[in-house]
Coordinates of C-alpha atoms in Angstrom, one line a residue:
M1 CA -19.2 20.2 68.5
L2 CA -20.7 23.2 67.6
G3 CA -17.4 24.5 66.6
C4 CA -16.5 21.8 64.7
F5 CA -19.9 22.3 62.5
V6 CA -19.2 25.7 61.9
C7 CA -15.8 25.3 60.8
S8 CA -17.5 22.5 58.2
A9 CA -20.0 25.0 57.2
R10 CA -17.6 27.7 56.4
G11 CA -15.6 25.4 54.4
A12 CA -18.5 24.3 52.1
D13 CA -19.3 27.7 51.9
L14 CA -15.8 28.7 50.9
A15 CA -15.7 25.6 48.3
E16 CA -18.6 27.1 46.5
K17 CA -17.4 30.7 46.4
F18 CA -13.9 29.7 45.1
E19 CA -15.4 27.0 42.6
P20 CA -13.1 27.6 39.8
N21 CA -14.9 27.8 36.1
I22 CA -12.7 26.8 33.2
Y23 CA -13.1 29.1 29.9
V24 CA -12.2 27.6 26.7
P25 CA -11.6 29.3 23.2
Y26 CA -14.6 28.2 21.0
Q27 CA -12.1 27.6 18.2
D28 CA -10.5 25.0 20.7
L29 CA -13.1 22.8 21.2
A30 CA -12.1 20.3 18.6
Q31 CA -8.8 19.5 20.3
L32 CA -10.5 18.7 23.6
I33 CA -13.7 16.9 22.9
D34 CA -14.1 13.2 21.4
P35 CA -15.0 12.8 18.0
A36 CA -18.1 11.4 19.0
D37 CA -19.2 14.0 21.6
K38 CA -21.7 17.1 20.2
A39 CA -20.0 20.4 21.7
V40 CA -22.6 22.8 20.1
L41 CA -25.9 22.1 22.4
M42 CA -28.2 24.8 23.2
D43 CA -29.2 24.9 26.8
R44 CA -31.2 22.0 27.6
A45 CA -34.0 23.4 29.1
E46 CA -34.7 25.8 26.3
F47 CA -34.3 23.1 23.9
E48 CA -37.1 21.1 25.6
K49 CA -39.3 24.0 25.6
L50 CA -38.6 24.1 21.8
L51 CA -39.0 20.6 21.1
A52 CA -42.2 20.2 22.9
A53 CA -43.6 23.2 21.0
A54 CA -42.7 21.4 18.0
E55 CA -43.7 18.3 18.6
A56 CA -47.3 19.7 19.4
N57 CA -47.2 21.9 16.4
A58 CA -46.6 18.0 14.5
R59 CA -49.4 16.9 16.2
Q60 CA -51.8 19.1 15.3
I61 CA -51.1 19.0 11.7
D62 CA -51.0 15.1 12.3
I63 CA -47.7 15.2 9.6
L64 CA -44.8 13.7 11.5
E65 CA -42.2 15.3 8.7
L66 CA -42.6 19.1 8.5
G67 CA -39.0 19.7 8.1
Q68 CA -36.0 18.2 5.9
V69 CA -32.6 18.6 4.1
K70 CA -33.4 19.6 0.8
H71 CA -29.6 20.4 -0.2
A72 CA -26.3 19.4 1.5
E73 CA -22.3 20.5 0.1
Y74 CA -19.6 19.1 2.0
S75 CA -16.1 20.1 1.7
A76 CA -13.4 17.6 3.5
E77 CA -9.9 17.7 4.0
I78 CA -7.7 14.9 5.2
S79 CA -4.4 16.0 7.0
G80 CA -2.6 13.2 9.0
E81 CA -5.0 10.7 10.6
Q82 CA -7.5 13.6 10.9
L83 CA -10.3 14.8 9.1
T84 CA -11.9 18.1 9.2
L85 CA -15.3 18.5 7.5
T86 CA -17.3 22.0 6.7
G87 CA -20.6 21.9 5.2
E88 CA -23.6 24.7 3.9
L89 CA -27.3 22.9 4.3
E90 CA -30.3 23.9 3.1
V91 CA -33.0 23.4 5.9
V92 CA -36.9 23.6 4.6
S93 CA -39.6 23.8 7.0
M94 CA -42.9 23.2 6.1
G95 CA -44.9 24.4 9.1
D96 CA -45.4 27.7 10.7
G97 CA -44.6 27.1 14.3
P98 CA -41.0 24.9 15.7
V99 CA -40.6 21.9 13.5
P100 CA -38.2 19.5 14.3
V101 CA -35.6 18.4 11.8
P102 CA -33.1 15.1 13.0
L103 CA -29.6 15.6 11.9
A104 CA -28.2 12.1 11.9
F105 CA -24.4 13.3 12.5
A106 CA -22.8 10.3 14.0
Q107 CA -19.2 9.3 14.3
M108 CA -17.5 12.8 13.9
G109 CA -17.2 16.1 16.6
L110 CA -19.4 19.0 15.5
T111 CA -17.3 22.5 16.7
R112 CA -19.6 24.5 15.0
V113 CA -23.4 24.7 13.6
V114 CA -24.9 28.0 12.5
M115 CA -28.8 28.6 10.9
D116 CA -29.3 31.6 9.1
G117 CA -26.2 33.4 10.7
K118 CA -27.2 32.8 14.5
P119 CA -26.0 29.7 16.5
A120 CA -28.3 27.0 15.8
P121 CA -31.1 25.5 18.1
L122 CA -29.8 22.0 18.3
G123 CA -30.0 19.3 21.1
Y124 CA -31.4 15.7 21.5
D125 CA -35.0 14.3 21.5
K126 CA -36.0 11.4 23.9
Q127 CA -35.5 8.7 21.3
G128 CA -31.2 10.4 21.6
R129 CA -31.1 12.0 18.2
L130 CA -29.5 15.0 17.9
T131 CA -32.3 17.4 16.4
L132 CA -32.5 21.2 15.1
I133 CA -35.4 23.0 15.9
V134 CA -36.8 25.3 12.9
T135 CA -38.8 28.2 14.0
A136 CA -39.8 29.8 10.8
K137 CA -41.4 28.3 7.9
G138 CA -39.6 28.4 4.6
S139 CA -36.1 27.7 3.4
H140 CA -32.7 28.2 6.1
H141 CA -29.2 28.1 5.6
L142 CA -27.1 26.1 8.0
E143 CA -23.3 25.7 8.3
I144 CA -21.7 22.9 9.9
A145 CA -18.0 22.5 10.7
G146 CA -16.7 19.1 12.7
T147 CA -13.7 16.5 12.7
T148 CA -13.2 12.6 12.7
K149 CA -10.5 10.4 13.0
L150 CA -9.0 7.7 10.3
K151 CA -8.4 4.3 10.8
E152 CA -5.3 2.7 9.9
L153 CA -6.0 -1.0 7.9
T154 CA -3.8 -3.9 8.7
S155 CA -3.8 -4.8 4.7
G156 CA -2.5 -1.1 4.2
G157 CA -4.3 2.3 3.6
M158 CA -6.6 4.2 5.8
Q159 CA -10.6 4.5 6.3
F160 CA -13.1 6.9 7.8
G161 CA -16.7 6.4 8.1
M162 CA -19.3 8.8 9.1
S163 CA -23.3 9.4 9.4
L164 CA -24.5 12.4 7.8
P165 CA -28.5 13.9 7.6
A166 CA -29.8 11.8 4.7
A167 CA -30.3 15.3 1.8
V168 CA -32.6 15.1 -1.3
A169 CA -29.2 15.9 -3.5
G170 CA -25.6 16.7 -1.9
T171 CA -22.3 16.1 -2.8
M172 CA -18.7 16.2 -0.7
K173 CA -15.5 17.2 -2.2
L174 CA -12.8 15.1 -0.3
S175 CA -9.0 15.9 -0.5
A176 CA -6.1 14.4 0.9
A177 CA -2.4 13.9 0.5
G178 CA -0.3 12.0 -2.0
D179 CA -1.7 9.7 -5.1
L180 CA -4.2 7.8 -3.7
E181 CA -7.0 5.3 -4.8
M182 CA -10.6 6.4 -3.0
H183 CA -13.3 3.9 -2.5
A184 CA -16.6 4.8 -1.3
T185 CA -20.0 3.3 0.2
V186 CA -21.7 5.8 -2.5
P187 CA -20.9 7.2 -6.0
V188 CA -17.6 8.3 -6.4
S189 CA -15.9 10.1 -9.2
A190 CA -12.8 9.1 -10.8
P191 CA -9.7 10.5 -8.7
V192 CA -7.4 13.8 -9.8
Y193 CA -4.2 13.9 -8.4
D194 CA -2.0 17.2 -8.4
K195 CA 1.5 16.5 -8.8
E196 CA 2.2 20.4 -7.4
T197 CA 0.2 20.2 -4.3
D198 CA 0.6 16.3 -4.2
R199 CA -3.1 15.9 -3.1
T200 CA -5.7 13.7 -4.8
N201 CA -9.3 15.1 -5.1
V202 CA -12.4 13.5 -5.6
E203 CA -16.3 14.3 -5.9
L204 CA -18.9 12.0 -3.6
T205 CA -22.6 11.8 -4.4
I206 CA -24.5 11.6 -0.9
G207 CA -28.1 12.5 -1.9
G208 CA -30.2 10.5 -0.1
Q209 CA -27.4 8.5 1.5
D210 CA -27.1 8.7 5.5
R211 CA -23.9 6.6 6.1
L212 CA -21.0 7.1 4.5
T213 CA -17.6 4.9 4.5
V214 CA -14.5 5.8 2.4
V215 CA -11.3 3.7 1.9
L216 CA -8.1 5.5 0.7
L217 CA -5.8 3.4 -0.9
G218 CA -2.3 3.8 -2.6
N219 CA 1.3 5.0 -1.7
G220 CA 1.7 9.0 -2.6
R221 CA 5.2 10.2 -1.8
Q222 CA 4.3 11.4 1.7
E223 CA 3.0 7.8 2.4
D224 CA 6.2 6.5 0.9
D225 CA 8.3 8.6 3.1
R226 CA 6.9 7.0 6.2
A227 CA 7.3 3.1 4.9
I228 CA 10.1 1.0 5.8
L229 CA 11.6 -1.5 2.9
L230 CA 13.3 -4.5 3.6
G231 CA 14.4 -7.1 1.1
E232 CA 15.5 -10.7 0.9
S233 CA 16.0 -12.4 -2.3
A234 CA 17.2 -16.2 -3.9
A235 CA 18.7 -16.2 -7.3
M236 CA 19.9 -18.7 -9.3
V237 CA 21.9 -18.0 -12.4
S238 CA 22.6 -21.0 -15.3
L239 CA 25.4 -20.2 -17.7
T240 CA 26.4 -21.7 -20.9
R241 CA 29.0 -20.4 -23.5
S242 CA 26.8 -18.1 -25.2
H243 CA 23.6 -17.2 -23.0
Q244 CA 22.6 -17.0 -19.0
V245 CA 19.4 -17.5 -17.8
M246 CA 17.9 -16.0 -13.9
G247 CA 15.0 -16.8 -11.5
C248 CA 14.9 -14.8 -8.8
L249 CA 12.6 -15.0 -5.9
Y250 CA 12.4 -11.6 -3.7
T251 CA 10.7 -11.3 -0.8
V252 CA 9.7 -7.7 0.5
Q253 CA 9.0 -6.6 3.8
V254 CA 6.8 -3.8 4.1
L255 CA 6.7 -1.9 7.6
R256 CA 4.9 1.1 9.0
R257 CA 2.9 2.3 5.8
G258 CA 1.3 0.2 3.1
V259 CA 3.0 0.6 -0.6
R260 CA 1.2 -0.3 -3.6
E261 CA 4.3 0.2 -6.0
L262 CA 7.5 -1.5 -6.0
Q263 CA 10.9 -0.8 -7.9
F264 CA 13.8 -2.8 -9.0
Q265 CA 17.1 -2.2 -10.4
L266 CA 19.1 -5.0 -12.8
P267 CA 22.0 -4.4 -15.3
S268 CA 20.8 -3.2 -18.5
Q269 CA 22.2 -6.2 -20.1
W270 CA 19.5 -8.2 -18.8
T271 CA 15.6 -8.6 -20.5
I272 CA 12.8 -9.3 -18.0
T273 CA 10.8 -11.9 -19.6
E274 CA 8.3 -12.6 -16.8
V275 CA 7.1 -11.3 -13.4
T276 CA 4.6 -13.2 -11.3
C277 CA 2.8 -11.8 -7.6
P278 CA -0.6 -13.1 -6.2
S279 CA -1.5 -9.3 -6.0
L280 CA -0.1 -8.3 -9.3
V281 CA -1.8 -5.6 -11.3
R282 CA 1.0 -4.9 -14.3
W283 CA 4.8 -4.3 -14.3
S284 CA 6.8 -2.1 -16.6
V285 CA 10.7 -1.7 -17.6
A286 CA 12.3 1.1 -18.5
T287 CA 15.9 2.0 -19.0
V288 CA 18.0 4.8 -17.2
E289 CA 21.4 6.1 -17.3
N290 CA 23.5 7.0 -14.3
E291 CA 26.0 9.9 -13.8
T292 CA 28.6 7.9 -15.3
G293 CA 26.7 6.7 -18.4
Q294 CA 26.0 3.0 -17.5
G295 CA 22.4 2.0 -18.2
S296 CA 20.1 -0.1 -16.1
K297 CA 16.7 -1.5 -16.2
I298 CA 14.4 -0.5 -13.6
L299 CA 11.7 -2.7 -13.1
T300 CA 8.2 -1.1 -11.7
V301 CA 5.6 -3.5 -10.2
R302 CA 2.1 -2.2 -9.4
L303 CA 0.3 -4.3 -6.7
R304 CA -3.8 -4.3 -6.4
S305 CA -3.8 -2.5 -3.2
A306 CA -1.5 -1.1 -0.5
R307 CA 0.5 -3.4 1.0
V308 CA 2.0 -4.2 4.4
G309 CA 3.8 -7.0 5.2
T310 CA 5.0 -9.7 3.1
T311 CA 5.1 -9.7 -0.8
A312 CA 6.7 -12.1 -2.7
L313 CA 7.5 -11.9 -6.6
H314 CA 9.0 -14.3 -9.2
I315 CA 11.1 -12.2 -11.5
K316 CA 12.7 -14.3 -15.0
A317 CA 14.9 -12.8 -17.2
T318 CA 17.6 -13.9 -19.8
A319 CA 21.0 -11.7 -21.4
P320 CA 23.6 -13.1 -23.6
R321 CA 27.0 -14.1 -22.4
T322 CA 30.5 -12.8 -23.9
G323 CA 33.8 -12.9 -22.4
E324 CA 35.9 -14.5 -20.0
I325 CA 34.9 -12.5 -17.0
W326 CA 31.4 -12.7 -15.7
H327 CA 29.8 -10.7 -13.3
G328 CA 26.8 -11.5 -11.4
P329 CA 23.3 -9.6 -11.6
R330 CA 22.2 -8.0 -8.9
V331 CA 18.6 -7.5 -7.9
I332 CA 18.1 -4.2 -5.8
L333 CA 14.9 -3.1 -4.6
V334 CA 14.6 0.7 -4.8
G335 CA 14.5 2.3 -1.5
A336 CA 15.0 -0.4 0.6
V337 CA 16.4 0.1 4.3
F338 CA 18.4 -3.4 4.3
Q339 CA 18.7 -6.0 1.8
R340 CA 20.2 -9.3 1.7
G341 CA 20.3 -12.6 -0.2
Y342 CA 21.8 -15.8 -1.6
L343 CA 22.9 -16.3 -5.3
M344 CA 23.6 -19.6 -7.1
V345 CA 25.3 -20.1 -9.9
N346 CA 25.0 -23.3 -11.9
T347 CA 27.8 -23.6 -15.1
D348 CA 27.5 -26.2 -18.1
E349 CA 29.6 -28.9 -18.6
G350 CA 31.6 -26.8 -21.5
L351 CA 33.0 -24.0 -18.7
A352 CA 35.2 -24.2 -16.2
V353 CA 35.6 -21.3 -13.3
R354 CA 39.1 -20.7 -12.9
G355 CA 39.2 -17.8 -10.5
E356 CA 36.5 -15.6 -8.5
K357 CA 36.5 -11.9 -6.7
L358 CA 34.0 -11.4 -4.3
T359 CA 33.0 -7.9 -2.8
G360 CA 30.3 -7.9 0.2
V361 CA 30.0 -11.6 -0.2
R362 CA 30.6 -14.8 1.2
R363 CA 30.7 -18.1 -0.4
E364 CA 28.7 -20.8 1.2
D365 CA 28.7 -24.5 1.2
V366 CA 26.3 -25.9 -1.7
S367 CA 24.4 -28.0 0.5
A368 CA 23.0 -25.0 2.6
A369 CA 20.8 -24.2 -0.7
A370 CA 18.4 -27.1 0.3
S371 CA 17.1 -24.7 3.2
V372 CA 16.7 -21.6 1.3
P373 CA 13.3 -21.3 -0.6
G374 CA 13.8 -20.8 -4.4
I375 CA 17.1 -22.3 -5.2
I376 CA 17.4 -26.1 -6.3
S377 CA 20.7 -27.6 -5.1
A378 CA 23.3 -28.4 -7.8
A379 CA 26.4 -30.3 -7.1
A380 CA 28.4 -28.4 -9.6
G381 CA 26.9 -25.0 -8.6
R382 CA 28.5 -22.4 -6.5
L383 CA 26.5 -20.8 -3.7
Y384 CA 27.1 -17.2 -2.5
F385 CA 25.6 -15.3 0.5
H386 CA 25.8 -11.6 -0.1
W387 CA 24.2 -8.2 1.7
G388 CA 23.8 -4.5 1.1
D389 CA 23.7 -3.0 -2.1
N390 CA 27.4 -2.7 -3.4
W391 CA 28.1 -6.4 -3.4
S392 CA 29.7 -8.0 -6.5
V393 CA 30.5 -11.5 -7.6
D394 CA 32.9 -11.7 -10.8
L395 CA 34.0 -14.8 -12.1
E396 CA 37.0 -16.1 -14.6
L397 CA 35.6 -18.6 -16.9
A398 CA 37.4 -20.5 -19.4
A399 CA 35.8 -23.1 -22.2
V400 CA 36.4 -26.6 -20.7
P401 CA 38.0 -28.8 -23.9
L402 CA 37.0 -32.1 -25.2
R403 CA 39.6 -34.3 -24.4
R404 CA 38.7 -38.4 -24.9
S405 CA 40.3 -41.5 -24.0
I406 CA 39.9 -44.2 -27.1
K407 CA 40.3 -48.1 -27.0
E408 CA 39.9 -49.8 -30.5
Q409 CA 40.1 -53.0 -32.5
Q410 CA 39.5 -53.2 -36.0
R411 CA 39.1 -56.2 -38.1
L412 CA 39.5 -56.4 -41.9
L413 CA 37.6 -59.5 -43.9
C414 CA 38.2 -60.1 -47.2
S415 CA 36.6 -62.7 -49.3
P416 CA 36.1 -63.2 -53.1
E417 CA 32.8 -61.4 -53.0
E418 CA 33.3 -58.9 -50.3
V419 CA 35.2 -56.7 -47.9
I420 CA 33.8 -56.2 -44.5
L421 CA 35.3 -54.1 -41.8
S422 CA 34.1 -54.0 -38.5
G423 CA 35.7 -52.5 -35.2
D424 CA 35.0 -52.3 -31.5
F425 CA 35.5 -48.9 -29.7
E426 CA 35.7 -47.9 -26.1
V427 CA 35.5 -44.0 -25.8
T428 CA 35.8 -41.9 -22.1
A429 CA 35.0 -38.5 -22.1
I430 CA 37.2 -36.4 -19.6
D431 CA 36.3 -33.2 -18.1
R432 CA 33.1 -32.6 -19.6
E433 CA 30.0 -34.9 -21.1
L434 CA 30.0 -36.4 -24.3
F435 CA 26.7 -36.3 -26.4
D436 CA 28.2 -37.7 -29.9
I437 CA 30.8 -39.4 -31.8
S438 CA 31.5 -38.9 -35.4
F439 CA 33.4 -41.4 -37.5
V440 CA 35.4 -40.9 -40.9
L441 CA 35.7 -43.6 -43.0
G442 CA 38.3 -43.0 -45.8
G443 CA 37.1 -43.7 -49.7

């Protein structure tokens, strides 16, 4: 038993002797700690001594707040889903001895706190508040650095929040990648977008504020690169001898990242007359030419906020119609990974379809239109299902001549006073509807 006891004791001594120590470079602390942790606290025993002296000094003077943050200047830069914050604060002490100054940093990980060029006496007081002990009277220069994480919003965009020491006056310069809109719980300047660096910069006024929440909305180039767009359309085109009218319900599925701007491409001969969407801010149309010299219309739709999920738009357009060959209009979502849809073509009684040529398109039974939102079924219409970007529907149209079958019976009644002509006519329209009848009476 004694031998076993000695072995156990020696084993314990060896464990204490060879207990490993892990050393971490100071600049790498931000990668190891949680954003809610504090990594720059002084020794607990030393801090409690300073805190006790500061509290005794405050009780002696009968003033609780002998120190405060007079001015604060912060600089924040967003990279990916992380915000890096640096700041310079002016801390003023009105006491001759140690004075506690609460620093309300929260929801972020501090990686550096330096006062007057030396590590700051920093720790938690009895109320659990992060507290700085100022040991000399007058103004002191405090430098801080830290990081926090951004949270992605379900409706699109990013958000971050933090608590800061309430300064008499202060500002924060915030910079983020992309062309963004920024909204905050404190006064914020108008966003300034720099195209060369692809960054948006704003300045926040944080004087007198101890909490800050910022929401970033938009679809800058970096955000657009990560968005996935899927499109599905349901278009109806009504054809007459002289013009054509189109109504299109386009449904966009936005995945991964929200987008605030959508673009659609249409043939150049079409004039867009109306665009509706629940979150529409404005829409505009521009004409562009491709390498072959053929033009097309680019419809740009600006949404109220960066959208993730389903967005439905109604697009109406009109165009003249000439010639015997009709080309179906393609409404293409620019930047879509994949798109598909239905096209319903209705012709009036004066036109007949003599032939069709389809590419990337399948003819569907017209009864299937009843199950497609945005399309009204018509017995005389043609329904097509298309997929991809390079589909085409070409129809050969011909004017339908008006043919009539007439049965008539005329009677002529003569008397010394007058001549009466009467007749009964039965007119049957063939191939197309008949809207009017003209009679010619000879003189």
